[in-house]
């Protein structure tokens, strides 16, 4: 179910991972961001987006914040919309994501009428930070995946960041701890230069107002700095993970500990310069 949290900005969290689908409508067009995971969610995203675009007689675009499986599942439902991604789109990660989606659906007996069977169609590639598309400014993000895309929507002053600055998961580092750290610095600069009024992370709830937004950044930075420091002082990922586990809200939940351990493996590798 979509909720309009600012004029022309609608959010629908998925039942899986609370993955946020965002729909932006302004005078330049309608943009549907990470269009849902389960088919009901995808259909709701499509009907809202198509209706808004038809009523305003503006173009409809789909934007994918990155190539992970919970973000691309809805892409086949939009055959007529231009698909926007970052120019660094990681085709190998997308292939793994399609396989992960096939396995997830198979394991849970999920039937789809619009399955993602082949590569996602990509029509518009964003290559430079600050590039404009309609009423949005776009930026590359790196560290979770290498192909992340964040955007600032001028009319609502919403900063939509993909899988960063979440309130329900600590930083998930899939490609590089130092690259992730650099992305947090980029966000620091964007908060200073753009002054966003709200922040949408693609997992969990939005942060409203500059104080809450800054707190999100601080929380991610504290965790990552503790992880990097522990990794510099440890010989094994297990030791680095144990030393830094308290840096995320006092303790990493047991069901996410393996992800934390994987972060430590990547941090040790990065610090060793491998
Ligand atoms: Zn995700």
Short mmCIF file of C-alpha atoms and ligand atoms in Angstrom, two decimals:
data_model
loop_
_atom_site.label_atom_id
_atom_site.label_comp_id
_atom_site.label_asym_id
_atom_site.label_seq_id
_atom_site.Cartn_x
_atom_site.Cartn_y
_atom_site.Cartn_z
CA UNK A 1 0.00 0.00 0.00
CA UNK A 2 1.40 3.38 -1.03
CA UNK A 3 1.50 6.35 1.32
CA UNK A 4 2.14 9.90 0.11
CA UNK A 5 4.78 11.20 2.53
CA UNK A 6 5.39 14.50 0.73
CA UNK A 7 3.49 16.08 -2.20
CA UNK A 8 4.19 13.81 -5.16
CA UNK A 9 6.36 11.31 -3.21
CA UNK A 10 4.73 7.95 -2.52
CA UNK A 11 6.32 5.04 -0.63
CA UNK A 12 5.41 1.39 -0.41
CA UNK A 13 7.53 -0.95 1.72
CA UNK A 14 7.75 -4.54 0.52
CA UNK A 15 6.88 -7.42 2.83
CA UNK A 16 10.41 -8.65 2.05
CA UNK A 17 13.22 -6.67 3.74
CA UNK A 18 10.93 -3.61 3.90
CA UNK A 19 12.36 -2.75 0.47
CA UNK A 20 10.98 0.69 -0.33
CA UNK A 21 9.43 1.35 -3.68
CA UNK A 22 9.23 5.11 -4.20
CA UNK A 23 7.11 6.85 -6.83
CA UNK A 24 7.94 10.47 -7.64
CA UNK A 25 5.53 12.63 -9.60
CA UNK A 26 6.36 16.17 -10.68
CA UNK A 27 5.92 18.37 -13.74
CA UNK A 28 8.77 16.59 -15.55
CA UNK A 29 7.26 13.13 -15.25
CA UNK A 30 6.75 10.09 -13.04
CA UNK A 31 9.62 7.98 -11.75
CA UNK A 32 9.05 4.59 -10.16
CA UNK A 33 12.09 3.58 -8.09
CA UNK A 34 12.80 -0.12 -7.31
CA UNK A 35 9.26 -1.20 -8.27
CA UNK A 36 8.32 -3.78 -5.64
CA UNK A 37 9.19 -7.40 -4.97
CA UNK A 38 6.05 -9.52 -4.74
CA UNK A 39 3.68 -9.36 -7.67
CA UNK A 40 0.93 -7.54 -5.76
CA UNK A 41 3.44 -4.85 -4.81
CA UNK A 42 4.71 -4.60 -8.37
CA UNK A 43 1.18 -4.27 -9.74
CA UNK A 44 0.35 -1.56 -7.18
CA UNK A 45 3.52 0.32 -8.18
CA UNK A 46 2.64 0.02 -11.83
CA UNK A 47 -0.97 1.10 -11.49
CA UNK A 48 -0.07 4.16 -9.37
CA UNK A 49 2.78 5.17 -11.70
CA UNK A 50 0.80 4.66 -14.90
CA UNK A 51 -2.20 6.54 -13.52
CA UNK A 52 -0.12 9.53 -12.37
CA UNK A 53 1.72 9.71 -15.69
CA UNK A 54 -1.50 9.41 -17.68
CA UNK A 55 -3.32 12.06 -15.66
CA UNK A 56 -0.45 14.55 -16.00
CA UNK A 57 0.42 13.45 -19.57
CA UNK A 58 4.05 13.14 -18.61
CA UNK A 59 6.61 10.38 -19.30
CA UNK A 60 6.99 7.39 -17.01
CA UNK A 61 10.44 6.16 -16.03
CA UNK A 62 11.68 3.33 -13.83
CA UNK A 63 14.87 3.82 -11.81
CA UNK A 64 16.81 0.93 -10.28
CA UNK A 65 19.04 1.98 -7.36
CA UNK A 66 21.31 -1.05 -7.92
CA UNK A 67 21.35 -4.59 -9.30
CA UNK A 68 20.44 -6.68 -6.22
CA UNK A 69 17.54 -9.11 -6.55
CA UNK A 70 15.08 -7.39 -4.21
CA UNK A 71 15.35 -4.18 -6.28
CA UNK A 72 15.04 -5.45 -9.85
CA UNK A 73 12.23 -8.02 -9.57
CA UNK A 74 9.57 -5.55 -10.76
CA UNK A 75 11.39 -4.37 -13.87
CA UNK A 76 9.55 -6.70 -16.34
CA UNK A 77 6.22 -5.08 -15.44
CA UNK A 78 7.22 -1.83 -17.16
CA UNK A 79 7.85 -2.71 -20.81
CA UNK A 80 7.00 0.83 -21.99
CA UNK A 81 8.93 2.87 -19.42
CA UNK A 82 12.52 4.00 -19.89
CA UNK A 83 14.74 2.28 -17.31
CA UNK A 84 17.33 4.46 -15.57
CA UNK A 85 20.46 2.96 -13.97
CA UNK A 86 23.98 4.09 -13.17
CA UNK A 87 26.46 3.67 -16.01
CA UNK A 88 28.53 1.32 -13.83
CA UNK A 89 25.65 -1.23 -13.77
CA UNK A 90 27.20 -4.55 -12.72
CA UNK A 91 26.00 -7.18 -15.20
CA UNK A 92 27.67 -9.99 -13.25
CA UNK A 93 25.94 -8.96 -10.05
CA UNK A 94 22.67 -8.71 -11.97
CA UNK A 95 23.15 -12.26 -13.31
CA UNK A 96 23.73 -13.49 -9.73
CA UNK A 97 20.67 -11.51 -8.63
CA UNK A 98 18.48 -13.11 -11.30
CA UNK A 99 19.66 -16.52 -10.14
CA UNK A 100 19.03 -15.56 -6.49
CA UNK A 101 15.52 -14.47 -7.45
CA UNK A 102 14.88 -17.73 -9.32
CA UNK A 103 16.05 -19.71 -6.28
CA UNK A 104 14.06 -17.59 -3.82
CA UNK A 105 10.88 -17.99 -5.89
CA UNK A 106 11.49 -21.70 -6.32
CA UNK A 107 12.16 -22.35 -2.65
CA UNK A 108 9.08 -20.42 -1.54
CA UNK A 109 6.76 -21.58 -4.36
CA UNK A 110 6.27 -18.01 -5.56
CA UNK A 111 4.55 -17.84 -8.93
CA UNK A 112 4.96 -14.78 -11.13
CA UNK A 113 3.11 -13.83 -14.28
CA UNK A 114 5.95 -11.41 -15.17
CA UNK A 115 9.14 -13.25 -14.19
CA UNK A 116 12.55 -11.71 -14.71
CA UNK A 117 13.99 -14.24 -17.14
CA UNK A 118 16.64 -12.23 -18.97
CA UNK A 119 18.83 -9.16 -18.50
CA UNK A 120 17.10 -6.00 -17.32
CA UNK A 121 16.53 -3.54 -20.17
CA UNK A 122 18.51 -0.34 -19.57
CA UNK A 123 17.65 2.82 -21.49
CA UNK A 124 19.23 5.75 -19.64
CA UNK A 125 22.68 5.47 -18.05
CA UNK A 126 23.75 8.10 -15.51
CA UNK A 127 27.47 8.72 -15.82
CA UNK A 128 28.35 11.83 -13.79
CA UNK A 129 27.58 12.99 -10.26
CA UNK A 130 25.10 15.84 -10.25
CA UNK A 131 23.64 14.84 -13.62
CA UNK A 132 20.05 16.04 -13.99
CA UNK A 133 17.08 13.99 -15.05
CA UNK A 134 13.77 15.84 -14.88
CA UNK A 135 13.62 17.32 -11.39
CA UNK A 136 16.25 14.97 -9.98
CA UNK A 137 20.00 15.22 -9.45
CA UNK A 138 21.76 11.85 -9.55
CA UNK A 139 24.86 10.47 -7.83
CA UNK A 140 26.93 7.30 -7.89
CA UNK A 141 27.15 5.24 -4.70
CA UNK A 142 29.71 2.49 -4.14
CA UNK A 143 30.55 -0.05 -1.44
CA UNK A 144 27.30 -1.98 -1.02
CA UNK A 145 27.33 -2.77 -4.72
CA UNK A 146 29.55 -1.01 -7.23
CA UNK A 147 26.62 0.27 -9.32
CA UNK A 148 24.54 2.27 -6.84
CA UNK A 149 22.48 5.29 -7.81
CA UNK A 150 21.19 7.91 -5.34
CA UNK A 151 18.99 10.85 -6.22
CA UNK A 152 17.91 14.18 -4.86
CA UNK A 153 14.40 15.24 -5.83
CA UNK A 154 14.26 19.02 -5.91
CA UNK A 155 10.49 19.62 -5.43
CA UNK A 156 10.29 17.54 -2.22
CA UNK A 157 13.96 17.89 -1.22
CA UNK A 158 14.01 14.13 -0.70
CA UNK A 159 17.33 12.31 -0.86
CA UNK A 160 16.73 8.70 -1.98
CA UNK A 161 19.81 6.63 -1.33
CA UNK A 162 19.29 2.93 -2.10
CA UNK A 163 20.66 0.48 0.46
CA UNK A 164 22.56 3.04 2.54
CA UNK A 165 21.63 4.87 5.76
CA UNK A 166 18.98 2.30 6.67
CA UNK A 167 17.35 2.12 10.08
CA UNK A 168 16.84 -1.63 9.86
CA UNK A 169 20.24 -2.86 8.72
CA UNK A 170 23.85 -1.93 9.44
CA UNK A 171 25.98 -1.21 6.36
CA UNK A 172 26.06 -4.30 4.17
CA UNK A 173 29.43 -4.15 2.44
CA UNK A 174 29.44 -6.28 -0.66
CA UNK A 175 32.26 -4.77 -2.71
CA UNK A 176 34.52 -2.64 -0.52
CA UNK A 177 34.74 -1.23 3.01
CA UNK A 178 36.86 1.77 2.04
CA UNK A 179 34.64 2.42 -0.96
CA UNK A 180 31.63 2.27 1.35
CA UNK A 181 33.35 4.72 3.70
CA UNK A 182 33.96 7.10 0.77
CA UNK A 183 30.26 6.94 -0.12
CA UNK A 184 29.35 7.99 3.42
CA UNK A 185 31.66 10.99 2.95
CA UNK A 186 29.85 11.74 -0.30
CA UNK A 187 26.54 11.69 1.60
CA UNK A 188 28.03 14.06 4.18
CA UNK A 189 28.79 16.49 1.37
CA UNK A 190 25.31 16.10 -0.12
CA UNK A 191 23.66 16.78 3.24
CA UNK A 192 25.69 19.99 3.50
CA UNK A 193 25.18 21.17 -0.08
CA UNK A 194 21.60 20.05 -0.75
CA UNK A 195 20.02 20.29 2.70
CA UNK A 196 17.54 17.42 2.18
CA UNK A 197 14.29 17.60 4.14
CA UNK A 198 13.80 13.86 4.15
CA UNK A 199 15.82 10.78 3.50
CA UNK A 200 14.50 7.58 1.94
CA UNK A 201 16.63 4.49 2.42
CA UNK A 202 15.53 1.54 0.31
CA UNK A 203 15.19 -0.56 3.48
CA UNK A 204 13.16 0.59 6.45
CA UNK A 205 11.49 3.87 7.26
CA UNK A 206 12.32 7.37 5.98
CA UNK A 207 14.11 9.93 8.18
CA UNK A 208 12.40 13.29 8.43
CA UNK A 209 14.32 16.50 9.06
CA UNK A 210 18.02 17.36 9.16
CA UNK A 211 18.60 16.07 12.71
CA UNK A 212 17.19 12.62 11.99
CA UNK A 213 19.02 12.47 8.66
CA UNK A 214 22.36 13.38 10.26
CA UNK A 215 21.76 10.73 12.94
CA UNK A 216 21.39 8.08 10.22
CA UNK A 217 24.71 9.04 8.73
CA UNK A 218 26.41 9.08 12.14
CA UNK A 219 25.09 5.63 12.98
CA UNK A 220 26.42 4.10 9.75
CA UNK A 221 29.74 5.91 10.13
CA UNK A 222 30.21 4.80 13.74
CA UNK A 223 29.67 1.19 12.75
CA UNK A 224 31.97 1.33 9.74
CA UNK A 225 34.76 3.17 11.56
CA UNK A 226 34.62 0.65 14.41
CA UNK A 227 34.75 -2.20 11.89
CA UNK A 228 37.75 -0.68 10.11
CA UNK A 229 39.55 0.03 13.37
CA UNK A 230 38.90 -3.48 14.71
CA UNK A 231 40.06 -4.94 11.39
CA UNK A 232 43.32 -2.98 11.55
CA UNK A 233 43.97 -4.43 15.01
CA UNK A 234 42.88 -8.03 14.32
CA UNK A 235 44.45 -11.01 12.61
CA UNK A 236 41.22 -12.77 11.63
CA UNK A 237 37.74 -11.71 10.47
CA UNK A 238 36.24 -13.50 13.48
CA UNK A 239 38.32 -11.38 15.84
CA UNK A 240 37.54 -8.14 13.98
CA UNK A 241 33.83 -9.02 13.94
CA UNK A 242 33.81 -9.76 17.67
CA UNK A 243 35.63 -6.51 18.52
CA UNK A 244 33.27 -4.33 16.48
CA UNK A 245 29.95 -6.09 17.09
CA UNK A 246 28.91 -3.59 19.76
CA UNK A 247 29.20 -0.63 17.40
CA UNK A 248 25.77 -1.21 15.87
CA UNK A 249 23.17 -0.31 18.52
CA UNK A 250 25.03 -2.21 21.19
CA UNK A 251 25.01 -5.59 19.45
CA UNK A 252 24.62 -7.18 16.03
CA UNK A 253 21.47 -9.37 16.04
CA UNK A 254 22.39 -13.07 15.90
CA UNK A 255 20.45 -13.59 12.64
CA UNK A 256 22.58 -10.94 10.89
CA UNK A 257 25.92 -11.90 12.43
CA UNK A 258 27.07 -13.75 9.30
CA UNK A 259 26.67 -10.48 7.33
CA UNK A 260 28.76 -8.67 9.93
CA UNK A 261 31.43 -11.37 9.67
CA UNK A 262 31.43 -10.98 5.90
CA UNK A 263 31.91 -7.23 6.38
CA UNK A 264 34.94 -7.99 8.55
CA UNK A 265 36.38 -10.30 5.88
CA UNK A 266 36.08 -7.55 3.28
CA UNK A 267 37.50 -4.89 5.63
CA UNK A 268 40.57 -7.04 6.39
CA UNK A 269 41.08 -7.70 2.70
CA UNK A 270 40.79 -3.97 1.90
CA UNK A 271 43.22 -2.94 4.62
CA UNK A 272 45.71 -5.54 3.43
CA UNK A 273 45.49 -3.83 0.04
CA UNK A 274 44.44 -7.02 -1.73
ZN1 LIG B 1 18.45 -4.25 -0.91
#
